Coordinates of C-alpha atoms in Angstrom, one line a residue:
Chain C
M1 CA 0.5 -40.2 -45.1
I2 CA -1.5 -38.7 -42.2
I3 CA -4.5 -40.7 -41.0
V4 CA -6.8 -39.2 -38.4
K5 CA -9.3 -41.5 -36.7
D6 CA -12.2 -40.4 -34.5
L7 CA -10.3 -37.4 -33.2
H8 CA -11.9 -35.7 -30.1
K9 CA -10.7 -32.6 -28.3
T10 CA -12.3 -30.9 -25.4
F11 CA -11.2 -27.8 -23.4
G12 CA -13.0 -28.2 -20.1
D13 CA -16.6 -28.4 -21.0
N14 CA -16.0 -27.0 -24.5
K15 CA -16.1 -29.7 -27.2
V16 CA -13.9 -28.4 -30.0
L17 CA -13.4 -31.5 -32.1
A18 CA -16.1 -34.1 -32.2
G19 CA -14.8 -37.2 -33.9
V20 CA -12.9 -36.1 -36.9
N21 CA -11.8 -38.7 -39.5
Y22 CA -9.6 -37.9 -42.4
H23 CA -6.9 -39.3 -44.6
I24 CA -4.2 -37.0 -46.1
H25 CA -2.2 -38.5 -48.9
Q26 CA 1.3 -37.6 -50.1
G27 CA 1.4 -34.5 -52.3
E28 CA -2.1 -33.3 -51.5
K29 CA -2.7 -29.7 -50.7
I30 CA -5.6 -29.7 -48.2
V31 CA -7.2 -26.4 -47.5
V32 CA -9.4 -26.2 -44.4
V33 CA -12.0 -23.4 -44.2
G34 CA -14.8 -22.7 -41.8
P35 CA -16.2 -20.1 -39.4
S36 CA -14.2 -19.2 -36.3
G37 CA -14.7 -21.6 -33.5
S38 CA -15.3 -24.5 -35.9
G39 CA -12.2 -26.3 -34.7
K40 CA -10.1 -26.0 -37.8
S41 CA -7.0 -24.6 -36.0
T42 CA -7.3 -27.1 -33.2
F43 CA -7.5 -29.9 -35.9
L44 CA -4.3 -28.6 -37.5
R45 CA -2.6 -28.2 -34.1
C46 CA -3.5 -31.8 -33.2
L47 CA -1.7 -33.1 -36.3
N48 CA 1.7 -32.4 -34.7
L49 CA 0.4 -32.7 -31.2
L50 CA 0.9 -29.1 -30.2
E51 CA -2.6 -29.8 -28.9
V52 CA -2.9 -33.1 -27.3
P53 CA -6.2 -34.9 -28.4
T54 CA -8.6 -36.0 -25.7
S55 CA -9.2 -39.2 -27.6
G56 CA -8.7 -40.7 -31.1
E57 CA -5.7 -41.7 -33.2
I58 CA -3.3 -39.9 -35.5
W59 CA -1.0 -41.9 -37.7
F60 CA 2.0 -40.3 -39.6
D61 CA 3.9 -42.5 -42.0
G62 CA 2.7 -45.6 -40.3
Q63 CA 3.5 -44.4 -36.7
L64 CA 0.8 -43.8 -34.1
I65 CA 1.9 -40.4 -32.9
T66 CA -0.9 -40.1 -30.3
S67 CA 0.8 -43.0 -28.4
P68 CA 2.7 -41.8 -25.3
K69 CA 5.5 -44.2 -26.4
T70 CA 6.2 -42.3 -29.6
N71 CA 8.9 -39.7 -29.5
I72 CA 7.0 -36.7 -30.8
N73 CA 10.1 -34.6 -31.2
K74 CA 11.4 -37.0 -33.9
I75 CA 8.0 -36.8 -35.7
R76 CA 7.9 -33.0 -35.6
E77 CA 11.2 -32.8 -37.4
H78 CA 9.3 -34.0 -40.4
M79 CA 6.3 -31.7 -40.0
G80 CA 6.8 -28.1 -40.6
M81 CA 4.4 -25.6 -39.1
V82 CA 3.7 -21.9 -39.9
F83 CA 1.8 -19.8 -37.4
Q84 CA -0.6 -16.9 -37.7
H85 CA 1.7 -14.7 -35.6
F86 CA 4.9 -15.9 -37.3
N87 CA 6.6 -16.8 -33.9
L88 CA 10.1 -16.0 -35.1
F89 CA 12.6 -16.3 -32.3
N90 CA 13.0 -12.7 -31.2
N91 CA 16.3 -13.2 -29.5
L92 CA 18.0 -14.6 -32.6
T93 CA 19.0 -13.3 -36.0
I94 CA 17.2 -14.5 -39.1
M95 CA 20.1 -16.8 -39.9
D96 CA 20.0 -18.3 -36.4
N97 CA 16.3 -18.6 -36.5
I98 CA 16.6 -20.8 -39.5
T99 CA 19.7 -22.8 -38.5
L100 CA 19.0 -23.3 -34.8
A101 CA 16.9 -26.5 -35.1
P102 CA 18.9 -28.3 -37.8
I103 CA 22.1 -27.6 -35.9
K104 CA 20.9 -28.4 -32.4
L105 CA 19.1 -31.5 -33.5
K106 CA 22.4 -32.6 -35.2
L107 CA 20.7 -32.9 -38.6
M108 CA 23.3 -30.7 -40.3
K109 CA 26.8 -29.3 -39.7
E110 CA 26.9 -25.5 -39.0
E111 CA 28.3 -24.6 -42.5
E112 CA 25.9 -26.9 -44.2
A113 CA 22.9 -25.4 -42.4
K114 CA 24.0 -21.9 -43.2
E115 CA 24.5 -22.7 -46.8
N116 CA 21.1 -24.3 -47.0
A117 CA 19.5 -21.3 -45.1
L118 CA 21.1 -18.8 -47.6
K119 CA 19.7 -20.9 -50.5
L120 CA 16.2 -20.9 -49.0
L121 CA 16.5 -17.1 -48.2
Q122 CA 17.4 -16.5 -51.8
R123 CA 14.3 -18.4 -52.9
V124 CA 12.0 -16.1 -51.0
G125 CA 14.1 -13.0 -51.9
L126 CA 15.3 -12.2 -48.4
S127 CA 19.0 -13.1 -48.4
E128 CA 20.0 -9.6 -47.4
K129 CA 18.1 -10.0 -44.1
A130 CA 20.2 -12.9 -42.8
D131 CA 21.8 -10.9 -40.0
A132 CA 18.8 -8.8 -39.1
Y133 CA 16.6 -9.5 -36.1
P134 CA 12.9 -10.3 -36.5
G135 CA 11.9 -7.0 -34.9
S136 CA 13.1 -5.0 -37.9
L137 CA 11.1 -7.0 -40.5
S138 CA 7.6 -6.4 -41.9
G139 CA 4.9 -9.0 -41.3
G140 CA 5.1 -10.4 -44.8
Q141 CA 8.9 -10.7 -44.5
K142 CA 8.5 -12.4 -41.1
Q143 CA 6.1 -14.9 -42.5
R144 CA 8.3 -15.7 -45.4
I145 CA 11.2 -16.3 -43.0
A146 CA 8.9 -18.5 -40.9
I147 CA 8.2 -20.6 -43.9
V148 CA 11.9 -20.8 -44.7
R149 CA 12.6 -21.8 -41.1
S150 CA 10.3 -24.8 -41.4
L151 CA 11.6 -25.7 -44.8
A152 CA 15.2 -25.8 -43.5
M153 CA 14.2 -29.0 -41.7
N154 CA 13.3 -30.7 -45.0
P155 CA 9.8 -31.6 -43.8
K156 CA 7.6 -34.2 -45.4
V157 CA 4.5 -32.1 -44.7
M158 CA 3.8 -28.4 -44.0
L159 CA 1.0 -27.2 -41.7
F160 CA -0.2 -23.6 -42.1
D161 CA -2.3 -22.1 -39.4
E162 CA -4.0 -19.0 -40.9
P163 CA -0.6 -17.8 -42.3
T164 CA -2.0 -14.6 -43.8
S165 CA -4.6 -13.6 -41.1
A166 CA -2.3 -11.3 -39.2
L167 CA -0.8 -9.5 -42.3
D168 CA -1.6 -6.2 -43.8
P169 CA -3.6 -6.7 -46.9
E170 CA -0.8 -5.6 -49.2
M171 CA 1.5 -8.2 -47.7
V172 CA -0.8 -11.2 -48.2
G173 CA 0.2 -11.6 -51.8
E174 CA 3.9 -12.1 -51.2
V175 CA 3.3 -14.9 -48.6
L176 CA 0.7 -16.6 -50.8
E177 CA 3.2 -16.5 -53.7
V178 CA 5.8 -18.4 -51.6
M179 CA 3.1 -20.9 -50.6
K180 CA 2.0 -21.4 -54.2
E181 CA 5.6 -22.0 -55.3
L182 CA 6.0 -24.5 -52.4
A183 CA 2.8 -26.3 -53.5
D184 CA 4.1 -26.5 -57.1
S185 CA 7.3 -28.1 -55.8
G186 CA 5.2 -31.1 -54.7
M187 CA 5.1 -30.4 -50.9
T188 CA 2.3 -32.0 -49.0
M189 CA 0.4 -29.1 -47.3
V190 CA -2.4 -28.7 -44.9
V191 CA -3.6 -25.0 -44.9
V192 CA -6.1 -23.4 -42.6
T193 CA -7.0 -20.1 -44.2
H194 CA -9.7 -17.6 -45.0
E195 CA -8.1 -17.0 -48.4
M196 CA -10.8 -18.5 -50.7
G197 CA -8.8 -17.5 -53.8
F198 CA -5.9 -19.6 -52.5
A199 CA -8.1 -22.5 -51.7
R200 CA -9.5 -22.5 -55.2
E201 CA -6.2 -22.1 -57.0
V202 CA -3.8 -24.2 -55.0
G203 CA -5.9 -26.7 -53.1
T204 CA -6.4 -30.3 -54.3
K205 CA -9.1 -30.8 -51.7
V206 CA -11.1 -28.2 -49.7
L207 CA -12.6 -29.2 -46.3
F208 CA -15.4 -27.2 -44.6
M209 CA -15.4 -27.6 -40.9
D210 CA -18.2 -26.6 -38.6
G211 CA -19.1 -27.6 -35.0
G212 CA -16.0 -29.7 -34.5
N213 CA -16.4 -31.8 -37.5
I214 CA -15.7 -32.0 -41.3
V215 CA -19.1 -31.1 -42.8
E216 CA -18.1 -31.2 -46.4
E217 CA -15.1 -32.2 -48.5
N218 CA -14.6 -31.7 -52.2
T219 CA -12.4 -30.6 -55.0
P220 CA -12.1 -26.8 -55.1
R221 CA -14.1 -26.6 -58.3
E222 CA -17.1 -28.6 -56.9
F223 CA -16.7 -27.1 -53.4
F224 CA -17.3 -23.5 -54.6
A225 CA -19.6 -24.3 -57.5
N226 CA -21.9 -26.9 -55.9
P227 CA -21.9 -26.6 -52.1
Q228 CA -24.1 -29.4 -50.8
S229 CA -24.8 -28.7 -47.1
P230 CA -26.9 -25.6 -46.3
R231 CA -24.3 -24.6 -43.7
L232 CA -21.6 -24.4 -46.3
Q233 CA -23.9 -22.5 -48.7
E234 CA -24.6 -20.0 -46.0
F235 CA -20.9 -19.7 -45.2
L236 CA -19.9 -19.2 -48.8
S237 CA -22.6 -16.6 -49.4
K238 CA -21.0 -14.6 -46.6
V239 CA -17.4 -14.9 -47.5
L240 CA -17.5 -14.7 -51.3
Chain W
M1 CA 22.5 25.0 12.4
D2 CA 25.0 24.1 15.0
W3 CA 25.9 21.0 13.1
L4 CA 26.4 22.8 9.8
L5 CA 28.7 25.4 11.4
N6 CA 30.9 22.7 12.8
I7 CA 30.5 20.3 9.9
W8 CA 34.2 19.7 9.4
E9 CA 34.8 19.0 13.1
H10 CA 31.9 16.5 13.2
I11 CA 33.1 14.7 10.2
H12 CA 36.6 14.6 11.4
R13 CA 35.5 13.1 14.7
A14 CA 33.1 10.6 13.2
F15 CA 35.3 9.3 10.4
I16 CA 38.9 10.4 10.6
E17 CA 39.9 10.6 14.2
K18 CA 41.6 7.4 15.4
D19 CA 41.1 6.0 11.9
R20 CA 37.4 5.4 12.6
W21 CA 36.6 5.1 8.9
Q22 CA 38.0 1.6 9.2
V23 CA 35.1 0.6 11.4
Y24 CA 32.6 1.6 8.6
L25 CA 34.7 0.0 6.0
K26 CA 34.7 -3.3 7.9
G27 CA 30.9 -2.9 8.3
L28 CA 30.5 -2.3 4.6
G29 CA 32.6 -5.4 3.9
V30 CA 30.2 -7.5 6.0
T31 CA 27.2 -5.9 4.3
L32 CA 28.5 -6.5 0.8
E33 CA 29.8 -10.0 1.6
V34 CA 26.4 -11.2 2.9
A35 CA 24.4 -9.4 0.3
F36 CA 26.5 -10.7 -2.6
L37 CA 26.6 -14.3 -1.4
A38 CA 22.9 -14.2 -0.6
A39 CA 22.1 -12.8 -4.0
I40 CA 23.9 -15.8 -5.6
I41 CA 22.1 -18.3 -3.3
G42 CA 18.9 -16.5 -4.0
I43 CA 19.3 -16.7 -7.8
I44 CA 20.1 -20.4 -7.6
I45 CA 17.2 -21.2 -5.2
G46 CA 14.8 -18.9 -7.0
T47 CA 15.5 -20.3 -10.5
I48 CA 15.1 -23.9 -9.2
V49 CA 11.9 -23.0 -7.4
A50 CA 10.5 -21.1 -10.4
F51 CA 10.9 -24.2 -12.5
M52 CA 9.3 -26.3 -9.8
K53 CA 6.3 -23.9 -9.8
L54 CA 6.1 -24.1 -13.6
S55 CA 6.4 -27.9 -13.7
K56 CA 3.4 -29.7 -15.1
T57 CA 2.3 -33.3 -15.7
R58 CA 1.6 -34.6 -19.2
K59 CA -2.1 -33.8 -18.6
G60 CA -1.2 -30.2 -17.6
K61 CA -1.8 -30.5 -13.9
P62 CA 0.5 -29.1 -11.2
T63 CA 3.0 -31.6 -9.8
I64 CA 4.1 -32.3 -6.2
L65 CA 7.1 -30.1 -6.9
T66 CA 4.7 -27.2 -7.6
H67 CA 3.1 -27.7 -4.2
I68 CA 6.4 -27.9 -2.3
A69 CA 7.5 -24.7 -4.1
N70 CA 4.3 -22.9 -3.2
I71 CA 4.6 -23.8 0.5
Y72 CA 8.2 -22.5 0.5
V73 CA 7.3 -19.2 -1.1
D74 CA 4.3 -18.8 1.1
I75 CA 6.2 -19.3 4.3
I76 CA 9.1 -17.0 3.4
R77 CA 6.8 -14.2 2.1
G78 CA 4.5 -14.6 5.0
T79 CA 7.0 -14.0 7.8
P80 CA 9.3 -11.0 8.7
S81 CA 12.9 -11.4 7.6
V82 CA 14.1 -10.3 11.1
L83 CA 12.3 -13.3 12.6
Q84 CA 13.7 -15.6 9.9
L85 CA 17.2 -14.4 10.8
L86 CA 16.6 -14.9 14.5
I87 CA 15.1 -18.3 14.0
M88 CA 18.1 -19.3 11.9
W89 CA 20.6 -18.0 14.4
F90 CA 19.1 -19.2 17.6
V91 CA 17.2 -22.3 16.5
V92 CA 18.1 -23.9 13.1
M93 CA 21.8 -23.2 13.0
K94 CA 22.3 -22.8 16.7
S95 CA 25.6 -24.8 16.7
C96 CA 27.1 -22.7 13.9
D97 CA 29.0 -19.7 15.2
N98 CA 29.8 -18.3 11.8
G99 CA 27.5 -15.3 11.6
I100 CA 28.3 -14.5 8.0
L101 CA 27.3 -18.0 6.9
V102 CA 24.0 -17.8 8.8
G103 CA 23.4 -14.4 7.3
C104 CA 24.1 -15.5 3.8
L105 CA 21.9 -18.5 4.1
T106 CA 19.0 -16.7 5.7
F107 CA 19.0 -13.9 3.2
G108 CA 19.6 -16.3 0.3
I109 CA 16.7 -18.5 1.3
N110 CA 14.6 -15.4 1.8
S111 CA 15.6 -13.8 -1.5
G112 CA 15.0 -17.1 -3.3
A113 CA 11.3 -16.9 -2.7
Y114 CA 11.0 -13.4 -4.3
V115 CA 13.4 -14.3 -7.1
A116 CA 11.3 -17.4 -7.8
E117 CA 8.3 -15.3 -8.4
I118 CA 10.3 -12.8 -10.6
V119 CA 11.7 -15.6 -12.7
R120 CA 8.4 -17.4 -13.0
A121 CA 6.7 -14.2 -14.2
G122 CA 9.6 -13.5 -16.6
I123 CA 9.2 -16.9 -18.2
L124 CA 5.4 -16.7 -18.4
A125 CA 5.8 -13.2 -20.1
V126 CA 7.5 -14.8 -23.1
D127 CA 4.9 -15.4 -25.7
K128 CA 3.6 -18.9 -25.8
G129 CA 4.1 -18.9 -29.6
Q130 CA 7.9 -18.9 -29.1
T131 CA 7.6 -22.2 -27.3
E132 CA 5.2 -23.6 -29.8
A133 CA 7.5 -22.6 -32.7
G134 CA 10.5 -24.3 -31.0
R135 CA 8.6 -27.5 -30.2
S136 CA 7.0 -27.6 -33.7
L137 CA 10.6 -27.7 -35.2
G138 CA 11.3 -30.8 -33.1
L139 CA 13.3 -29.2 -30.3
T140 CA 12.8 -30.7 -26.9
S141 CA 11.1 -28.7 -24.2
F142 CA 14.5 -28.3 -22.5
Q143 CA 16.2 -27.1 -25.7
T144 CA 13.4 -24.7 -26.3
M145 CA 13.8 -23.3 -22.8
V146 CA 17.6 -22.9 -23.1
Y147 CA 17.9 -21.4 -26.5
I148 CA 14.7 -19.5 -26.9
V149 CA 12.6 -18.8 -23.8
I150 CA 15.3 -18.2 -21.1
P151 CA 17.3 -15.7 -23.2
Q152 CA 14.1 -13.7 -23.7
A153 CA 12.9 -14.1 -20.1
F154 CA 16.3 -12.9 -18.9
K155 CA 15.6 -9.4 -20.3
N156 CA 12.1 -9.3 -18.7
V157 CA 13.6 -10.4 -15.4
L158 CA 16.5 -8.0 -15.1
P159 CA 14.7 -4.8 -13.9
P160 CA 12.7 -6.5 -11.1
L161 CA 15.7 -8.6 -10.2
C162 CA 17.7 -5.4 -9.9
N163 CA 15.0 -4.1 -7.6
E164 CA 15.2 -7.3 -5.5
F165 CA 19.0 -7.0 -5.1
I166 CA 18.6 -3.4 -3.8
V167 CA 16.0 -4.5 -1.3
L168 CA 18.3 -7.4 -0.3
L169 CA 21.3 -5.2 0.2
K170 CA 19.3 -2.8 2.4
E171 CA 17.7 -5.6 4.3
T172 CA 21.0 -6.9 5.5
A173 CA 20.9 -3.9 7.9
I174 CA 19.1 -6.2 10.3
L175 CA 22.3 -8.4 10.7
G176 CA 23.0 -6.4 13.8
Y177 CA 20.2 -8.4 15.5
V178 CA 22.5 -11.4 15.6
G179 CA 25.6 -9.5 16.5
L180 CA 27.2 -9.1 13.1
S181 CA 28.9 -5.7 12.6
D182 CA 27.5 -4.7 9.3
L183 CA 27.5 -1.1 8.1
T184 CA 24.3 -0.1 9.9
R185 CA 25.5 -1.6 13.2
A186 CA 29.0 -0.1 12.8
A187 CA 27.4 3.3 12.4
N188 CA 25.1 2.7 15.3
Q189 CA 27.9 1.7 17.6
M190 CA 29.9 4.7 16.5
T191 CA 27.1 7.0 17.8
S192 CA 27.7 5.7 21.4
T193 CA 31.5 6.0 21.0
I194 CA 31.5 9.7 20.0
Y195 CA 28.2 10.7 21.7
E196 CA 26.8 12.1 18.5
A197 CA 24.2 10.3 16.3
F198 CA 23.7 12.5 13.2
T199 CA 27.1 12.3 11.4
P200 CA 27.7 8.5 11.6
L201 CA 24.2 7.7 10.6
I202 CA 24.1 10.1 7.7
G203 CA 27.5 8.8 6.7
A204 CA 26.3 5.2 6.6
A205 CA 23.2 6.3 4.6
V206 CA 25.4 8.0 2.0
V207 CA 27.5 4.9 1.7
Y208 CA 24.4 2.7 1.1
F209 CA 23.2 5.2 -1.4
I210 CA 26.4 5.2 -3.4
V211 CA 26.7 1.4 -3.4
I212 CA 23.1 1.1 -4.7
K213 CA 23.6 3.8 -7.3
I214 CA 26.6 2.0 -8.7
L215 CA 24.7 -1.3 -8.7
T216 CA 21.8 0.4 -10.6
I217 CA 24.1 1.9 -13.2
L218 CA 25.9 -1.4 -13.8
L219 CA 22.6 -3.3 -14.2
G220 CA 21.2 -0.5 -16.4
M221 CA 24.2 -0.9 -18.7
L222 CA 23.7 -4.7 -18.9
E223 CA 20.0 -4.2 -19.7
R224 CA 20.8 -1.8 -22.5
R225 CA 23.2 -4.4 -24.0
L226 CA 20.6 -7.1 -23.8
R227 CA 17.9 -4.9 -25.5
R228 CA 20.0 -4.5 -28.6
S229 CA 18.1 -7.3 -30.5
D230 CA 14.8 -5.6 -29.8
N231 CA 15.0 -2.6 -32.2
R232 CA 12.5 -0.6 -30.2

């Protein structure tokens, strides 16, 4: 579904991605872990071109999205993204946050979009917040809404960029719960996270990134039980 | 002391006798007309220039528009507005004898440079994550600007913009340099008509003060309305 070939990204003199190759298949839940500065967030942000790669190719459903000729906006309609800091639109109500893109991109009529939004809000238990502004919500609620906002576009893949890192510990659970449910529904997911429990439980593959490359890749069971590279062994000994 | 004792007499002579208040009123009309039109021109120019300054190539480099905008802002901010007015009146628009028009354009172009910086700062102050979220949903950069960034930037921009309008309104007091009878010049001329300076000048100052106070209150009300979605 997503094919990444020899992906490089540099910021000035700083080499963040050094030739990443990977193939993400339909229905997989890829969890990316690694120390800070390893390039895992940049890798994720390259997948929908929020970060423009310095060189390399990214294919999504047979389209080369790194080509300047590709209309990236059309591609992004099919790739949901959830951010560390939620990034709900502060000037809009929750309902408008969710329905803005489907309506403005003419994917749905207004009533249809609202109906769909209410259904999704019910699914995450926040239907009573439809008319509230983001400022009045807790972090966990905001992140659940952010997930709903992406889902309202009916994406083929969901990208999560450290979705629980900015949350109070007691709110992490409610967000992970929504993500687990989403994973069970068959959504293709790429998740950058520090939640090792989530990686073990939900991931179909776990990637370890370090120094701008994928150092190790395995099923969660093997990944945590039999880490191969010394770098991953060291990392796991610190975080587990 | 002498002035205080004969305060009514002074006021009567400076404002009421021979319907002299009409002179001030006409002056105030000129002041407000120029300031209002200049503010509108300033907002239009300032917004366009702000976006020129923010324009970037695909690689993230500044464009030729950015450089043009920078030169404009530098020149306007680097020269006194009195000189700009004189240059417009005696050189650039020499053949135009409509003082109001020259005044509006001069102050509009002048204000545009300051408004451009205010608008640019206001847009930059909106968290980058808002843009990223909009773009990640498939919205174009234009749609993201219109529906998400600009409404939020508008709230940031309002207080400094209010400040800029106040400065602009007072700056029009130099219109007398090119022979326009604005409020300041009307008061100044009155001093030589009635051989007394204090009353007409204080009178003009009070009028400026009241106008600006009203402007401040109105913009304050607008700002409070806009802050409703903030919950803070």
